[in-house]
mmCIF file of C-alpha atoms in Angstrom:
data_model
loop_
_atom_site.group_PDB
_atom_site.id
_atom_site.type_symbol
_atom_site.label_atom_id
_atom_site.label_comp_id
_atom_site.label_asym_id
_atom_site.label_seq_id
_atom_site.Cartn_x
_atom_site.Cartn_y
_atom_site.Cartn_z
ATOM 1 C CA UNK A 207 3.875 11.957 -15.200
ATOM 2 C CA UNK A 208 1.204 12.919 -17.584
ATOM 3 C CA UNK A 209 -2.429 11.912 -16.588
ATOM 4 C CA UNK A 210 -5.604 10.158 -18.023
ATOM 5 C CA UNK A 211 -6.037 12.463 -21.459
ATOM 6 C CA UNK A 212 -9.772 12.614 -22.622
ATOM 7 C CA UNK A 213 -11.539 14.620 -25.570
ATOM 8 C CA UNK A 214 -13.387 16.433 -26.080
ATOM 9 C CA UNK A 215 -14.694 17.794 -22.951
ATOM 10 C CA UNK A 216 -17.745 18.639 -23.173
ATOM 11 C CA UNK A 217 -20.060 17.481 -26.503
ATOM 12 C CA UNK A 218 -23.563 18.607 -27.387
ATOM 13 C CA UNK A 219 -25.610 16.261 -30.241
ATOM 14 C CA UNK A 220 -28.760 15.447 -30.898
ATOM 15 C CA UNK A 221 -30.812 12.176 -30.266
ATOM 16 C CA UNK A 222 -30.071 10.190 -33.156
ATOM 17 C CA UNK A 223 -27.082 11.177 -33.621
ATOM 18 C CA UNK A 224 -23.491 9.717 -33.626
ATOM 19 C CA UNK A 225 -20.523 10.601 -30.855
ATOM 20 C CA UNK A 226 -17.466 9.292 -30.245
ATOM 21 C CA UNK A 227 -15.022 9.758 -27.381
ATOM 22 C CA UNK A 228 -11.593 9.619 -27.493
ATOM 23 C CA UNK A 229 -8.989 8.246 -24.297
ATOM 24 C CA UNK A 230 -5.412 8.447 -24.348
ATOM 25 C CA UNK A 231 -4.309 6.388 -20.622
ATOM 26 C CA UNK A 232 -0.699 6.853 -18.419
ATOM 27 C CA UNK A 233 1.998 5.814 -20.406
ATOM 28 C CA UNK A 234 2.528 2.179 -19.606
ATOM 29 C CA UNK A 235 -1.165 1.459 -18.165
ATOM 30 C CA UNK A 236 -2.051 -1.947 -19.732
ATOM 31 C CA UNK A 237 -5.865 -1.943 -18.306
ATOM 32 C CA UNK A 238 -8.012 0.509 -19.682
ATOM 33 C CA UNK A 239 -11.885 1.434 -18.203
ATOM 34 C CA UNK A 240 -14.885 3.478 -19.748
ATOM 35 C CA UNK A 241 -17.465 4.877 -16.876
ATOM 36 C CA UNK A 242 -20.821 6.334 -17.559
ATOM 37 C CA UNK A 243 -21.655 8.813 -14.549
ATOM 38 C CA UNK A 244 -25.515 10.023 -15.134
ATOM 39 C CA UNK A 245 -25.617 13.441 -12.623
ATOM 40 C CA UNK A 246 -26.330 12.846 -8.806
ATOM 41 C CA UNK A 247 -24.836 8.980 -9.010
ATOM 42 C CA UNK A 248 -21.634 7.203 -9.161
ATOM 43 C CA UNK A 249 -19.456 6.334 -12.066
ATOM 44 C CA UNK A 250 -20.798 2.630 -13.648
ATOM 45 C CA UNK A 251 -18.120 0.575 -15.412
ATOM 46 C CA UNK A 252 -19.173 0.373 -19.178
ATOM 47 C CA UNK A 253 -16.048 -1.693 -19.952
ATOM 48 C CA UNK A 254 -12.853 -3.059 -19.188
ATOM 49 C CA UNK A 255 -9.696 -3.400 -21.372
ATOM 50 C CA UNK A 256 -6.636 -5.258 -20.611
ATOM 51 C CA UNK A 257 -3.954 -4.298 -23.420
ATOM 52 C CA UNK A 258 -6.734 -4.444 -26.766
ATOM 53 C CA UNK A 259 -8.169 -6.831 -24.972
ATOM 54 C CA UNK A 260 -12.267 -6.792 -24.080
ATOM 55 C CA UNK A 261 -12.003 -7.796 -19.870
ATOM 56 C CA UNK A 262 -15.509 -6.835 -18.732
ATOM 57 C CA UNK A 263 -18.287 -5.712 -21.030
ATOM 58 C CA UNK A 264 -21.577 -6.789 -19.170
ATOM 59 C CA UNK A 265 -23.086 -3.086 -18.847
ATOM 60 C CA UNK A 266 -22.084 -1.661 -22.034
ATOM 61 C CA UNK A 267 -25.627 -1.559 -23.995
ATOM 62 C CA UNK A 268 -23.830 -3.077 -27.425
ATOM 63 C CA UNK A 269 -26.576 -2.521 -29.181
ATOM 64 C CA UNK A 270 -25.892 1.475 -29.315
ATOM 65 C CA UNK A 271 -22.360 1.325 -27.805
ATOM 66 C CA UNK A 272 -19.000 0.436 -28.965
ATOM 67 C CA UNK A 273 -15.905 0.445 -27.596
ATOM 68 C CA UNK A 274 -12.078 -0.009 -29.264
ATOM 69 C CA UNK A 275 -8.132 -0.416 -28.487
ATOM 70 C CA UNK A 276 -7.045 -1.492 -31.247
ATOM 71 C CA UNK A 277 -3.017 -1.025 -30.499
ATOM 72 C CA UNK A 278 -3.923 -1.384 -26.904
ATOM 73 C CA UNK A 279 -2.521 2.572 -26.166
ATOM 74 C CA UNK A 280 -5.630 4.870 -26.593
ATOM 75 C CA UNK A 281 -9.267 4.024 -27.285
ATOM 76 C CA UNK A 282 -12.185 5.065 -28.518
ATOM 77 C CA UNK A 283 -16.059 4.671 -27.140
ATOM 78 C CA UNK A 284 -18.766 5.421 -29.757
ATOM 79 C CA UNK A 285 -22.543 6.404 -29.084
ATOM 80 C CA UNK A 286 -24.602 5.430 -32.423
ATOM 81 C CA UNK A 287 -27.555 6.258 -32.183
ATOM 82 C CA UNK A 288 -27.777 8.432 -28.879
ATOM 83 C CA UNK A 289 -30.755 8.644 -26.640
ATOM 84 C CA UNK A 290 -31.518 11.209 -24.262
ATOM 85 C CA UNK A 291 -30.719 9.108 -21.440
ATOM 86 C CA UNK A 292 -26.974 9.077 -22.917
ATOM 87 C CA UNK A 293 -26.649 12.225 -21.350
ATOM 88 C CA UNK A 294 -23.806 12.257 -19.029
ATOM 89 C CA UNK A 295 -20.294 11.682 -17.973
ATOM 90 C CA UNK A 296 -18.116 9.599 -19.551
ATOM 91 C CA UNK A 297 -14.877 8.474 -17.858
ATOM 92 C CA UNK A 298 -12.049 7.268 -18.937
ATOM 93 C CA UNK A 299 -9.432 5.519 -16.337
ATOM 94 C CA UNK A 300 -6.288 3.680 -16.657
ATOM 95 C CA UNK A 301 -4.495 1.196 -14.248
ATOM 96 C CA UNK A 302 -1.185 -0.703 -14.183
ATOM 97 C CA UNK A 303 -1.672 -4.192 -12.834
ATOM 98 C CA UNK A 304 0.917 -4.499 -10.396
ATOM 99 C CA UNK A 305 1.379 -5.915 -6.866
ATOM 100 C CA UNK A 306 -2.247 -7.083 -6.233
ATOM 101 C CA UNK A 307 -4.143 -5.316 -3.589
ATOM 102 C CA UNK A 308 -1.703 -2.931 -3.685
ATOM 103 C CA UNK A 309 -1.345 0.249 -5.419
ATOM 104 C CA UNK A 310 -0.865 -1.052 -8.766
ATOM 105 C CA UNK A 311 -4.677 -1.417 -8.552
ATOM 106 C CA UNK A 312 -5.135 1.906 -8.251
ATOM 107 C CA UNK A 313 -6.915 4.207 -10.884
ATOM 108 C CA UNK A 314 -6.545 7.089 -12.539
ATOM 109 C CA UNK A 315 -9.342 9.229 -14.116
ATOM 110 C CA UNK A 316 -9.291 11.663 -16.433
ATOM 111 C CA UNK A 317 -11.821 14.746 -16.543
ATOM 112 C CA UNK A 318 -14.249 13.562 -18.150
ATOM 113 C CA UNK A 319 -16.444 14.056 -21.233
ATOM 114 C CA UNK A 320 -19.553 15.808 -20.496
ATOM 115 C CA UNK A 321 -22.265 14.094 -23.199
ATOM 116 C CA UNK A 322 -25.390 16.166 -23.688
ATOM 117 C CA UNK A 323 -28.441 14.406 -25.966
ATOM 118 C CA UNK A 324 -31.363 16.806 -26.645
ATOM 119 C CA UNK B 266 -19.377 -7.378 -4.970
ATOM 120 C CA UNK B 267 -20.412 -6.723 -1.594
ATOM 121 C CA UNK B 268 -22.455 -3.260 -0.593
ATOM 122 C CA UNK B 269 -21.509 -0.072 1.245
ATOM 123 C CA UNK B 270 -23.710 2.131 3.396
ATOM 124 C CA UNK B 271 -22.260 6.045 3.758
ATOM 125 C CA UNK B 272 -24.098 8.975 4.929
ATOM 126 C CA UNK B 273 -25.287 11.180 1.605
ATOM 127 C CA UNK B 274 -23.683 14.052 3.201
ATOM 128 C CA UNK B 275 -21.325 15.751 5.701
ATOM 129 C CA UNK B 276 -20.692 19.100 6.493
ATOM 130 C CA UNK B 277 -17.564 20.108 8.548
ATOM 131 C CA UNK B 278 -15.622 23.658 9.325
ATOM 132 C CA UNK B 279 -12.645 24.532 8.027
ATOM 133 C CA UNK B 280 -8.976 23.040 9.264
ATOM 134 C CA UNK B 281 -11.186 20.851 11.935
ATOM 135 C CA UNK B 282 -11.273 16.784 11.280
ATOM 136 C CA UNK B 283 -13.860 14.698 9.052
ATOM 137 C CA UNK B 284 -14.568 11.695 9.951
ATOM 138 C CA UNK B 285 -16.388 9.577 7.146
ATOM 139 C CA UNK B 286 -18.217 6.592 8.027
ATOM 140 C CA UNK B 287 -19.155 3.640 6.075
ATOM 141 C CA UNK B 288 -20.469 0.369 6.703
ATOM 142 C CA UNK B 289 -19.508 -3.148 5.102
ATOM 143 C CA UNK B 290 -20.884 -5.725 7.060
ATOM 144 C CA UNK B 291 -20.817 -7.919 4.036
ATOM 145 C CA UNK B 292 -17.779 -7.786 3.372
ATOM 146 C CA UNK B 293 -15.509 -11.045 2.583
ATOM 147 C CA UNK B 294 -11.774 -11.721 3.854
ATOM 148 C CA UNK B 295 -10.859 -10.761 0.144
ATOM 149 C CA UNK B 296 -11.856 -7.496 0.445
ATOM 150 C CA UNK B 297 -9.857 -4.321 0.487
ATOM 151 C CA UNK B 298 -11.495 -1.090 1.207
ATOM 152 C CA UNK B 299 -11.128 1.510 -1.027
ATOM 153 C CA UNK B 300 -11.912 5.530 -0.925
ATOM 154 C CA UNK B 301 -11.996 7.565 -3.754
ATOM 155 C CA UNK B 302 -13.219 10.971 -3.683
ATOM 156 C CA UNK B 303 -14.570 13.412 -7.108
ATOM 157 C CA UNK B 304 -14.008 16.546 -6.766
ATOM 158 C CA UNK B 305 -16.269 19.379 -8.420
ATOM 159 C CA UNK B 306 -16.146 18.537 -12.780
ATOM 160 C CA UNK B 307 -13.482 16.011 -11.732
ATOM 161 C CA UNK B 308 -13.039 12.716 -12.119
ATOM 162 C CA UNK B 309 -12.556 10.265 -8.913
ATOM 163 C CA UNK B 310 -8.744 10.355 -7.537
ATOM 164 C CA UNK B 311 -7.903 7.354 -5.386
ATOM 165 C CA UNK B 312 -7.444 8.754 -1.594
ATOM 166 C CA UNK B 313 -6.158 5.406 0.529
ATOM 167 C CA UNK B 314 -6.832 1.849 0.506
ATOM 168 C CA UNK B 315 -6.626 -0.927 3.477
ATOM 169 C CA UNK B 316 -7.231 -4.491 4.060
ATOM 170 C CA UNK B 317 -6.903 -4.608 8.203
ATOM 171 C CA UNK B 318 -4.817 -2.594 9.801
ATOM 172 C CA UNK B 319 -5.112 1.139 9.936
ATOM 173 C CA UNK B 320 -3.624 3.455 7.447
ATOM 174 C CA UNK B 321 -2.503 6.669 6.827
ATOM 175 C CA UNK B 322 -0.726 8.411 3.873
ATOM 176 C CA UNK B 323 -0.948 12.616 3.243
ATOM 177 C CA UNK B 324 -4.119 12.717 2.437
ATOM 178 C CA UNK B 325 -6.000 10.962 4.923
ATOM 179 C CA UNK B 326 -6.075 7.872 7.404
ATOM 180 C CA UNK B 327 -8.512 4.886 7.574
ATOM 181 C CA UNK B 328 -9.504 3.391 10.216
ATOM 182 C CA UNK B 329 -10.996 -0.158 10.208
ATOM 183 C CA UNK B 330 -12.746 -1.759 12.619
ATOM 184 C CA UNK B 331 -11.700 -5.283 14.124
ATOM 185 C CA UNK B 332 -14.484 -7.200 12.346
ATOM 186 C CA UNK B 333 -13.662 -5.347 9.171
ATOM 187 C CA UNK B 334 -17.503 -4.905 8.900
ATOM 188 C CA UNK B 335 -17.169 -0.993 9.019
ATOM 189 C CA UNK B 336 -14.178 1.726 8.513
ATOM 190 C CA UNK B 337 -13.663 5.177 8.695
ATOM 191 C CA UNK B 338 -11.911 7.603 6.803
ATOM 192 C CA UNK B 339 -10.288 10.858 8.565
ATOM 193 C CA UNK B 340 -9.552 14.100 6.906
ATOM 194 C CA UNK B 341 -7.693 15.402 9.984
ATOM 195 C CA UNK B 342 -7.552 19.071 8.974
ATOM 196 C CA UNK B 343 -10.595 19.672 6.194
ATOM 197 C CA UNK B 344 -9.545 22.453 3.338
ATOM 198 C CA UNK B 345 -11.850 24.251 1.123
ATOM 199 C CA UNK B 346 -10.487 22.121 -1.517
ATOM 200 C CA UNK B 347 -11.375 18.844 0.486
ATOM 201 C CA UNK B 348 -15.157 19.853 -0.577
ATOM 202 C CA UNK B 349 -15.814 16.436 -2.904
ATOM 203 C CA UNK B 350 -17.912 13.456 -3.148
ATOM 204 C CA UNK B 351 -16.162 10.674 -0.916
ATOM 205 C CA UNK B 352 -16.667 7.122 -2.307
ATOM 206 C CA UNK B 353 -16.494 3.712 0.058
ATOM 207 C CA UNK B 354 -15.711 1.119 -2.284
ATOM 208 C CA UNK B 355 -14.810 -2.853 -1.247
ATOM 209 C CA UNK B 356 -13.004 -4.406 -3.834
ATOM 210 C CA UNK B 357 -10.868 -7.677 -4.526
ATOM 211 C CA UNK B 358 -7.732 -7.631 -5.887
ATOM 212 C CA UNK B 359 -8.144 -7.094 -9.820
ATOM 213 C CA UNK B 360 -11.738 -6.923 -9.410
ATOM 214 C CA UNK B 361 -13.491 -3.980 -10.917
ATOM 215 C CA UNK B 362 -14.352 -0.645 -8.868
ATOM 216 C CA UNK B 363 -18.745 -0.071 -8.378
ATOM 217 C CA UNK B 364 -19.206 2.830 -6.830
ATOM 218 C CA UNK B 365 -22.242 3.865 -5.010
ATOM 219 C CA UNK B 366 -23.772 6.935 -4.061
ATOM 220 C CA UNK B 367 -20.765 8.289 -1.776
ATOM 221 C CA UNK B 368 -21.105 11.155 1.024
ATOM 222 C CA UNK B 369 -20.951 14.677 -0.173
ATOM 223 C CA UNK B 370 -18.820 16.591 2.347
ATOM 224 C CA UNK B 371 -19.731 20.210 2.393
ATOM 225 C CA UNK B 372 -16.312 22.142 4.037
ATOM 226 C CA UNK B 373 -17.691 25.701 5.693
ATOM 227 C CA UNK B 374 -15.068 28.217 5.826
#
């Protein structure tokens, strides 16, 4: 089974600038989750997509950020403009909702996008 | 969502047990307890989950307490490659995942 899929993996932009992030989940995963992990912390949920659904979008600072799944399969998450405090890991994972509490809740990262704003 | 408490880091010898505390004491009867752990430029891979009883799959086994207000989780043989940030995470069912700061567990060869 083929995992999470993110690109590009690593990114280097200017402040001011525009990024975008592309997230391809496990075939069949109908929720869908973008993390922002700044270096020496834990990943922080930026949002939450059930099919092309929005679930959860309370910490994703929509006044810079943007998120999309359109066909509810892969999605994109766009900087616009970037700050330097951008700069950081951005996760994609996927989950398949399933028997609750069990391990349908379960999910699966992908490597990561490593964001860099100078 | 109710808070964790781990130790910011561990360090163990090689192919001799780990055992990672966390505390919970919050925690409601909705709860599971969830580890993850993030390996070096990885991202977070689910390790084992529990509600009450003890568990134990190939990776690792948790131990909960009786009151559920603290659990443990036991490498029982730590590898170089068990070297990762271990996350203690209480979540409900469909509820989203918050990490915290997790233990780093440093594995000396």
């Amino acid at each position: 089974e083929a995992g999470v899929a993110q690109s590009p993996r690593y990114k280097i932009i200017e402040k001011r600038q525009s990024v975008a992030f592309w997230c391809n989940p496990i075939s069949g995963h109908a929720t869908l989750y973008w993390y922002q992990q700044i270096l020496g912390q834990g990943p922080k949920l930026l949002i939450q997509f059930q099919n092309n659904g929005v679930v959860d979008d309370s910490q994703l600072p929509k006044d810079r950020f943007s998120a999309e799944r359109l066909k509810g399969v892969d999605s994109t998450l766009k900087i616009q403009p970037a700050k330097l405090e951008d700069s950081a890991v951005y996760l994609c994972a996927s989950s398949h909702p399933g028997l609750a509490g069990g391990r349908g809740d379960t999910q699966y990262f992908g490597p990561g996008t490593r964001l860099t704003v100078l | 969502d109710a808070k964790t408490t781990q130790p910011n880091s561990m360090e163990s010898n090689e192919e001799e047990p780990v055992h990672l505390p966390c505390n919970h004491s919050t925690i409601s009867g909705t709860d599971y307890i969830h580890w993850y752990r993030q390996l070096p430029s990885q991202g977070p891979e689910y390790v084992i989950h529990g509600l009450t009883s003890n568990v134990n799959n190939r990776m690792a086994s948790l131990a909960i307490a009786e009151d559920r207000k603290s659990s443990t989780l036991i490498l029982h043989r730590a590898t170089l490659r068990d070297a990762a940030v271990y996350y203690c995470i209480l979540k409900a069912a469909g509820n989203k995942l918050t990490f915290g700061g997790g233990t780093r567990v440093l594995v000396k060869p």
